[in-house]
Amino acid sequence: GKKYEDMIPSTHGTTVPIVNRADWEVIDIEGDELTLMDEGGNQKTDLNLPTYPDSMAQEIRDAWNGGENSVMVTVQSAVGIEQVIAYKKESS
């Protein structure tokens, strides 16, 4: 990704987005909807497969292979939007 830089006087206040990243394990894929679980056993069911880049949704589906493999996804959230930005197939 690109990095942007902005200069503002020190006497002015500014706002910056709070960005969080978390890793989740894929438990189920139904249509385009993901069921995810974190290390604490908490489930997340309100995320869809990513639409960008175009091939990532199918790559996650192929890596997961109907539950045969363990796949971890990285979810990034900022300004009220959550999206899968990366995935990794765990070797078993």
Short mmCIF file of N, CA, C and O in Angstrom, two decimals:
data_model
loop_
_atom_site.label_atom_id
_atom_site.label_comp_id
_atom_site.label_asym_id
_atom_site.label_seq_id
_atom_site.Cartn_x
_atom_site.Cartn_y
_atom_site.Cartn_z
N GLY A 1 0.82 -1.20 0.00
CA GLY A 1 0.00 0.00 0.00
C GLY A 1 0.85 1.24 0.00
O GLY A 1 2.04 1.22 0.27
N LYS A 2 0.19 2.32 -0.30
CA LYS A 2 0.87 3.61 -0.33
C LYS A 2 0.87 4.24 1.05
O LYS A 2 -0.04 4.03 1.84
N LYS A 3 1.90 5.01 1.33
CA LYS A 3 1.95 5.78 2.56
C LYS A 3 1.75 7.24 2.20
O LYS A 3 2.34 7.75 1.26
N TYR A 4 0.88 7.89 2.97
CA TYR A 4 0.62 9.31 2.74
C TYR A 4 1.13 10.10 3.94
O TYR A 4 1.10 9.63 5.07
N GLU A 5 1.61 11.29 3.66
CA GLU A 5 2.15 12.14 4.70
C GLU A 5 1.50 13.50 4.57
O GLU A 5 1.27 13.99 3.46
N ASP A 6 1.20 14.12 5.71
CA ASP A 6 0.56 15.43 5.69
C ASP A 6 1.26 16.31 6.71
O ASP A 6 1.63 15.85 7.78
N MET A 7 1.43 17.57 6.36
CA MET A 7 2.06 18.53 7.27
C MET A 7 0.97 19.48 7.77
O MET A 7 0.22 20.03 6.98
N ILE A 8 0.90 19.61 9.11
CA ILE A 8 -0.03 20.57 9.69
C ILE A 8 0.70 21.34 10.78
O ILE A 8 1.64 20.82 11.39
N PRO A 9 0.29 22.57 11.02
CA PRO A 9 0.94 23.34 12.11
C PRO A 9 0.68 22.66 13.46
O PRO A 9 -0.36 22.05 13.67
N SER A 10 1.64 22.78 14.36
CA SER A 10 1.52 22.12 15.65
C SER A 10 0.42 22.73 16.51
O SER A 10 0.00 22.13 17.50
N THR A 11 -0.08 23.89 16.13
CA THR A 11 -1.14 24.52 16.91
C THR A 11 -2.52 24.03 16.49
O THR A 11 -3.51 24.35 17.15
N HIS A 12 -2.62 23.26 15.42
CA HIS A 12 -3.90 22.74 14.95
C HIS A 12 -4.08 21.30 15.40
O HIS A 12 -3.14 20.52 15.37
N GLY A 13 -5.30 20.96 15.76
CA GLY A 13 -5.62 19.59 16.11
C GLY A 13 -5.95 18.81 14.84
O GLY A 13 -6.34 19.38 13.82
N THR A 14 -5.78 17.52 14.88
CA THR A 14 -6.10 16.71 13.72
C THR A 14 -6.69 15.38 14.17
O THR A 14 -6.54 14.98 15.32
N THR A 15 -7.39 14.71 13.28
CA THR A 15 -7.94 13.40 13.60
C THR A 15 -7.24 12.36 12.75
O THR A 15 -6.89 12.61 11.60
N VAL A 16 -7.02 11.20 13.34
CA VAL A 16 -6.42 10.08 12.61
C VAL A 16 -7.29 8.85 12.85
O VAL A 16 -7.85 8.69 13.94
N PRO A 17 -7.43 8.00 11.86
CA PRO A 17 -8.25 6.80 12.06
C PRO A 17 -7.54 5.80 12.98
O PRO A 17 -6.32 5.69 12.97
N ILE A 18 -8.33 5.11 13.77
CA ILE A 18 -7.79 4.03 14.60
C ILE A 18 -7.94 2.74 13.80
O ILE A 18 -9.05 2.37 13.41
N VAL A 19 -6.82 2.11 13.52
CA VAL A 19 -6.81 0.90 12.68
C VAL A 19 -6.43 -0.29 13.55
O VAL A 19 -5.42 -0.27 14.25
N ASN A 20 -7.26 -1.33 13.51
CA ASN A 20 -6.99 -2.56 14.26
C ASN A 20 -6.83 -3.72 13.30
O ASN A 20 -7.53 -3.78 12.28
N ARG A 21 -5.93 -4.64 13.64
CA ARG A 21 -5.75 -5.86 12.86
C ARG A 21 -5.87 -7.04 13.80
O ARG A 21 -5.39 -7.00 14.93
N ALA A 22 -6.51 -8.12 13.32
CA ALA A 22 -6.65 -9.32 14.14
C ALA A 22 -6.64 -10.54 13.22
O ALA A 22 -7.11 -10.47 12.09
N ASP A 23 -6.09 -11.64 13.74
CA ASP A 23 -6.08 -12.89 12.99
C ASP A 23 -7.22 -13.78 13.48
O ASP A 23 -7.43 -13.92 14.69
N TRP A 24 -7.94 -14.37 12.54
CA TRP A 24 -9.06 -15.25 12.83
C TRP A 24 -8.91 -16.54 12.03
O TRP A 24 -8.39 -16.52 10.92
N GLU A 25 -9.41 -17.65 12.57
CA GLU A 25 -9.40 -18.92 11.85
C GLU A 25 -10.74 -19.10 11.15
O GLU A 25 -11.80 -18.85 11.73
N VAL A 26 -10.69 -19.55 9.89
CA VAL A 26 -11.92 -19.81 9.14
C VAL A 26 -12.53 -21.12 9.66
O VAL A 26 -11.88 -22.16 9.66
N ILE A 27 -13.80 -21.03 10.11
CA ILE A 27 -14.52 -22.20 10.61
C ILE A 27 -15.46 -22.73 9.52
O ILE A 27 -15.63 -23.92 9.36
N ASP A 28 -16.09 -21.81 8.78
CA ASP A 28 -17.04 -22.21 7.74
C ASP A 28 -17.12 -21.13 6.68
O ASP A 28 -16.91 -19.95 6.96
N ILE A 29 -17.39 -21.55 5.45
CA ILE A 29 -17.68 -20.63 4.35
C ILE A 29 -19.00 -21.08 3.75
O ILE A 29 -19.12 -22.20 3.28
N GLU A 30 -20.00 -20.20 3.82
CA GLU A 30 -21.31 -20.50 3.26
C GLU A 30 -21.66 -19.40 2.28
O GLU A 30 -21.91 -18.26 2.67
N GLY A 31 -21.64 -19.73 0.98
CA GLY A 31 -21.80 -18.70 -0.04
C GLY A 31 -20.59 -17.79 0.02
O GLY A 31 -19.46 -18.23 -0.14
N ASP A 32 -20.83 -16.49 0.26
CA ASP A 32 -19.73 -15.54 0.43
C ASP A 32 -19.51 -15.18 1.89
O ASP A 32 -18.67 -14.34 2.20
N GLU A 33 -20.28 -15.78 2.80
CA GLU A 33 -20.19 -15.43 4.21
C GLU A 33 -19.20 -16.32 4.94
O GLU A 33 -19.19 -17.54 4.77
N LEU A 34 -18.37 -15.68 5.78
CA LEU A 34 -17.37 -16.40 6.56
C LEU A 34 -17.84 -16.56 8.00
O LEU A 34 -18.49 -15.66 8.56
N THR A 35 -17.53 -17.69 8.60
CA THR A 35 -17.64 -17.86 10.04
C THR A 35 -16.22 -18.00 10.56
O THR A 35 -15.47 -18.87 10.11
N LEU A 36 -15.84 -17.10 11.47
CA LEU A 36 -14.46 -17.04 11.94
C LEU A 36 -14.41 -17.25 13.45
O LEU A 36 -15.38 -16.99 14.16
N MET A 37 -13.25 -17.71 13.95
CA MET A 37 -13.05 -17.89 15.39
C MET A 37 -11.65 -17.41 15.77
O MET A 37 -10.69 -17.68 15.06
N ASP A 38 -11.58 -16.67 16.89
CA ASP A 38 -10.27 -16.21 17.35
C ASP A 38 -9.69 -17.19 18.36
O ASP A 38 -10.30 -18.22 18.66
N GLU A 39 -8.51 -16.87 18.89
CA GLU A 39 -7.83 -17.78 19.82
C GLU A 39 -8.62 -18.00 21.10
O GLU A 39 -8.50 -19.02 21.75
N GLY A 40 -9.44 -17.01 21.47
CA GLY A 40 -10.24 -17.13 22.69
C GLY A 40 -11.53 -17.90 22.50
O GLY A 40 -12.31 -18.04 23.44
N GLY A 41 -11.80 -18.38 21.27
CA GLY A 41 -13.01 -19.13 21.00
C GLY A 41 -14.20 -18.27 20.63
O GLY A 41 -15.31 -18.76 20.47
N ASN A 42 -13.99 -16.95 20.51
CA ASN A 42 -15.07 -16.05 20.10
C ASN A 42 -15.33 -16.19 18.61
O ASN A 42 -14.40 -16.23 17.83
N GLN A 43 -16.62 -16.25 18.24
CA GLN A 43 -16.96 -16.40 16.83
C GLN A 43 -17.40 -15.08 16.23
O GLN A 43 -17.95 -14.22 16.91
N LYS A 44 -17.15 -14.95 14.93
CA LYS A 44 -17.51 -13.74 14.16
C LYS A 44 -18.21 -14.24 12.91
O LYS A 44 -17.66 -15.04 12.16
N THR A 45 -19.43 -13.75 12.67
CA THR A 45 -20.21 -14.24 11.53
C THR A 45 -20.65 -13.11 10.61
O THR A 45 -21.46 -13.33 9.72
N ASP A 46 -20.14 -11.89 10.82
CA ASP A 46 -20.64 -10.74 10.06
C ASP A 46 -19.70 -10.28 8.95
O ASP A 46 -19.78 -9.16 8.49
N LEU A 47 -18.80 -11.16 8.51
CA LEU A 47 -17.86 -10.78 7.45
C LEU A 47 -18.07 -11.63 6.21
O LEU A 47 -18.37 -12.82 6.31
N ASN A 48 -17.89 -11.02 5.05
CA ASN A 48 -17.95 -11.73 3.79
C ASN A 48 -16.55 -11.94 3.24
O ASN A 48 -15.60 -11.28 3.67
N LEU A 49 -16.42 -12.84 2.27
CA LEU A 49 -15.15 -13.00 1.57
C LEU A 49 -14.79 -11.67 0.92
O LEU A 49 -15.68 -10.91 0.51
N PRO A 50 -13.51 -11.36 0.80
CA PRO A 50 -13.11 -10.08 0.22
C PRO A 50 -13.47 -9.99 -1.27
O PRO A 50 -13.44 -10.98 -1.98
N THR A 51 -13.80 -8.78 -1.71
CA THR A 51 -14.11 -8.55 -3.13
C THR A 51 -12.92 -7.96 -3.86
O THR A 51 -12.92 -7.86 -5.09
N TYR A 52 -11.88 -7.56 -3.11
CA TYR A 52 -10.67 -7.00 -3.73
C TYR A 52 -9.47 -7.59 -3.03
O TYR A 52 -9.46 -7.64 -1.81
N PRO A 53 -8.44 -8.03 -3.70
CA PRO A 53 -8.38 -8.22 -5.15
C PRO A 53 -9.32 -9.32 -5.60
O PRO A 53 -9.73 -10.16 -4.80
N ASP A 54 -9.66 -9.31 -6.88
CA ASP A 54 -10.71 -10.18 -7.42
C ASP A 54 -10.51 -11.65 -7.11
O ASP A 54 -11.46 -12.39 -6.87
N SER A 55 -9.26 -12.13 -7.11
CA SER A 55 -9.00 -13.56 -6.98
C SER A 55 -8.91 -14.03 -5.53
O SER A 55 -8.91 -15.24 -5.28
N MET A 56 -8.85 -13.12 -4.55
CA MET A 56 -8.58 -13.54 -3.17
C MET A 56 -9.70 -14.42 -2.60
O MET A 56 -9.42 -15.40 -1.90
N ALA A 57 -10.96 -14.13 -2.90
CA ALA A 57 -12.06 -14.93 -2.36
C ALA A 57 -11.94 -16.38 -2.81
O ALA A 57 -12.07 -17.31 -2.00
N GLN A 58 -11.66 -16.60 -4.07
CA GLN A 58 -11.52 -17.96 -4.58
C GLN A 58 -10.27 -18.63 -4.01
O GLN A 58 -10.28 -19.83 -3.71
N GLU A 59 -9.19 -17.87 -3.82
CA GLU A 59 -7.97 -18.43 -3.24
C GLU A 59 -8.22 -18.91 -1.81
O GLU A 59 -7.72 -19.96 -1.40
N ILE A 60 -9.00 -18.14 -1.03
CA ILE A 60 -9.32 -18.55 0.34
C ILE A 60 -10.17 -19.81 0.30
O ILE A 60 -9.94 -20.75 1.06
N ARG A 61 -11.17 -19.84 -0.60
CA ARG A 61 -12.02 -21.03 -0.74
C ARG A 61 -11.17 -22.27 -1.08
O ARG A 61 -11.35 -23.33 -0.49
N ASP A 62 -10.25 -22.11 -2.04
CA ASP A 62 -9.41 -23.23 -2.46
C ASP A 62 -8.49 -23.68 -1.32
O ASP A 62 -8.28 -24.87 -1.12
N ALA A 63 -7.91 -22.72 -0.59
CA ALA A 63 -7.00 -23.05 0.51
C ALA A 63 -7.76 -23.77 1.62
O ALA A 63 -7.24 -24.70 2.23
N TRP A 64 -8.99 -23.34 1.89
CA TRP A 64 -9.80 -23.95 2.96
C TRP A 64 -10.26 -25.34 2.56
O TRP A 64 -10.33 -26.24 3.39
N ASN A 65 -10.60 -25.52 1.30
CA ASN A 65 -10.91 -26.85 0.72
C ASN A 65 -12.00 -27.58 1.50
O ASN A 65 -11.83 -28.73 1.89
N GLY A 66 -13.12 -26.90 1.75
CA GLY A 66 -14.24 -27.55 2.43
C GLY A 66 -13.96 -27.94 3.87
O GLY A 66 -14.58 -28.84 4.40
N GLY A 67 -13.01 -27.29 4.51
CA GLY A 67 -12.69 -27.59 5.90
C GLY A 67 -11.54 -28.57 6.06
O GLY A 67 -11.19 -28.93 7.17
N GLU A 68 -10.95 -29.02 4.95
CA GLU A 68 -9.84 -29.97 5.03
C GLU A 68 -8.58 -29.32 5.61
O GLU A 68 -7.77 -29.99 6.22
N ASN A 69 -8.43 -28.02 5.38
CA ASN A 69 -7.22 -27.31 5.82
C ASN A 69 -7.59 -26.21 6.81
O ASN A 69 -8.70 -25.71 6.82
N SER A 70 -6.61 -25.83 7.63
CA SER A 70 -6.78 -24.71 8.56
C SER A 70 -6.29 -23.45 7.86
O SER A 70 -5.16 -23.38 7.39
N VAL A 71 -7.16 -22.43 7.79
CA VAL A 71 -6.81 -21.17 7.14
C VAL A 71 -7.03 -20.03 8.11
O VAL A 71 -8.09 -19.92 8.74
N MET A 72 -6.00 -19.19 8.25
CA MET A 72 -6.09 -18.00 9.09
C MET A 72 -6.26 -16.78 8.18
O MET A 72 -5.59 -16.68 7.16
N VAL A 73 -7.18 -15.88 8.55
CA VAL A 73 -7.35 -14.64 7.79
C VAL A 73 -7.02 -13.46 8.70
O VAL A 73 -7.23 -13.51 9.91
N THR A 74 -6.47 -12.41 8.10
CA THR A 74 -6.20 -11.18 8.82
C THR A 74 -7.31 -10.19 8.51
O THR A 74 -7.57 -9.91 7.34
N VAL A 75 -7.97 -9.71 9.57
CA VAL A 75 -9.08 -8.76 9.41
C VAL A 75 -8.60 -7.41 9.89
O VAL A 75 -8.09 -7.27 11.00
N GLN A 76 -8.76 -6.41 9.03
CA GLN A 76 -8.38 -5.04 9.39
C GLN A 76 -9.65 -4.22 9.53
O GLN A 76 -10.55 -4.32 8.69
N SER A 77 -9.73 -3.42 10.59
CA SER A 77 -10.91 -2.58 10.79
C SER A 77 -10.48 -1.14 11.03
O SER A 77 -9.52 -0.87 11.74
N ALA A 78 -11.21 -0.23 10.39
CA ALA A 78 -10.99 1.21 10.56
C ALA A 78 -12.25 1.93 10.11
O ALA A 78 -12.95 1.47 9.20
N VAL A 79 -12.53 3.05 10.72
CA VAL A 79 -13.68 3.91 10.41
C VAL A 79 -14.97 3.12 10.19
O VAL A 79 -15.74 3.38 9.28
N GLY A 80 -15.20 2.11 11.03
CA GLY A 80 -16.44 1.36 10.98
C GLY A 80 -16.52 0.30 9.89
O GLY A 80 -17.57 -0.28 9.68
N ILE A 81 -15.42 0.03 9.20
CA ILE A 81 -15.41 -0.96 8.12
C ILE A 81 -14.43 -2.06 8.50
O ILE A 81 -13.31 -1.79 8.92
N GLU A 82 -14.88 -3.31 8.36
CA GLU A 82 -14.00 -4.46 8.59
C GLU A 82 -13.86 -5.23 7.28
O GLU A 82 -14.84 -5.41 6.56
N GLN A 83 -12.65 -5.68 6.98
CA GLN A 83 -12.44 -6.42 5.74
C GLN A 83 -11.26 -7.37 5.90
O GLN A 83 -10.29 -7.08 6.57
N VAL A 84 -11.37 -8.53 5.23
CA VAL A 84 -10.27 -9.48 5.18
C VAL A 84 -9.22 -8.91 4.22
O VAL A 84 -9.53 -8.56 3.08
N ILE A 85 -7.98 -8.78 4.70
CA ILE A 85 -6.93 -8.19 3.86
C ILE A 85 -5.85 -9.22 3.49
O ILE A 85 -5.05 -8.97 2.61
N ALA A 86 -5.81 -10.37 4.19
CA ALA A 86 -4.79 -11.37 3.90
C ALA A 86 -5.25 -12.72 4.45
O ALA A 86 -6.13 -12.77 5.30
N TYR A 87 -4.65 -13.78 3.95
CA TYR A 87 -4.94 -15.11 4.48
C TYR A 87 -3.65 -15.93 4.47
O TYR A 87 -2.70 -15.62 3.77
N LYS A 88 -3.67 -16.98 5.30
CA LYS A 88 -2.51 -17.87 5.33
C LYS A 88 -3.02 -19.27 5.63
O LYS A 88 -3.78 -19.49 6.56
N LYS A 89 -2.59 -20.23 4.81
CA LYS A 89 -2.94 -21.63 5.01
C LYS A 89 -1.98 -22.22 6.02
O LYS A 89 -0.76 -22.12 5.85
N GLU A 90 -2.54 -22.77 7.08
CA GLU A 90 -1.70 -23.36 8.14
C GLU A 90 -1.29 -24.75 7.73
O GLU A 90 -2.13 -25.55 7.29
N SER A 91 -0.03 -25.08 7.90
CA SER A 91 0.41 -26.44 7.58
C SER A 91 0.09 -27.35 8.75
O SER A 91 0.34 -27.00 9.90
N SER A 92 -0.51 -28.50 8.45
CA SER A 92 -0.91 -29.40 9.54
C SER A 92 -0.09 -30.67 9.53
O SER A 92 0.60 -31.00 8.64
#
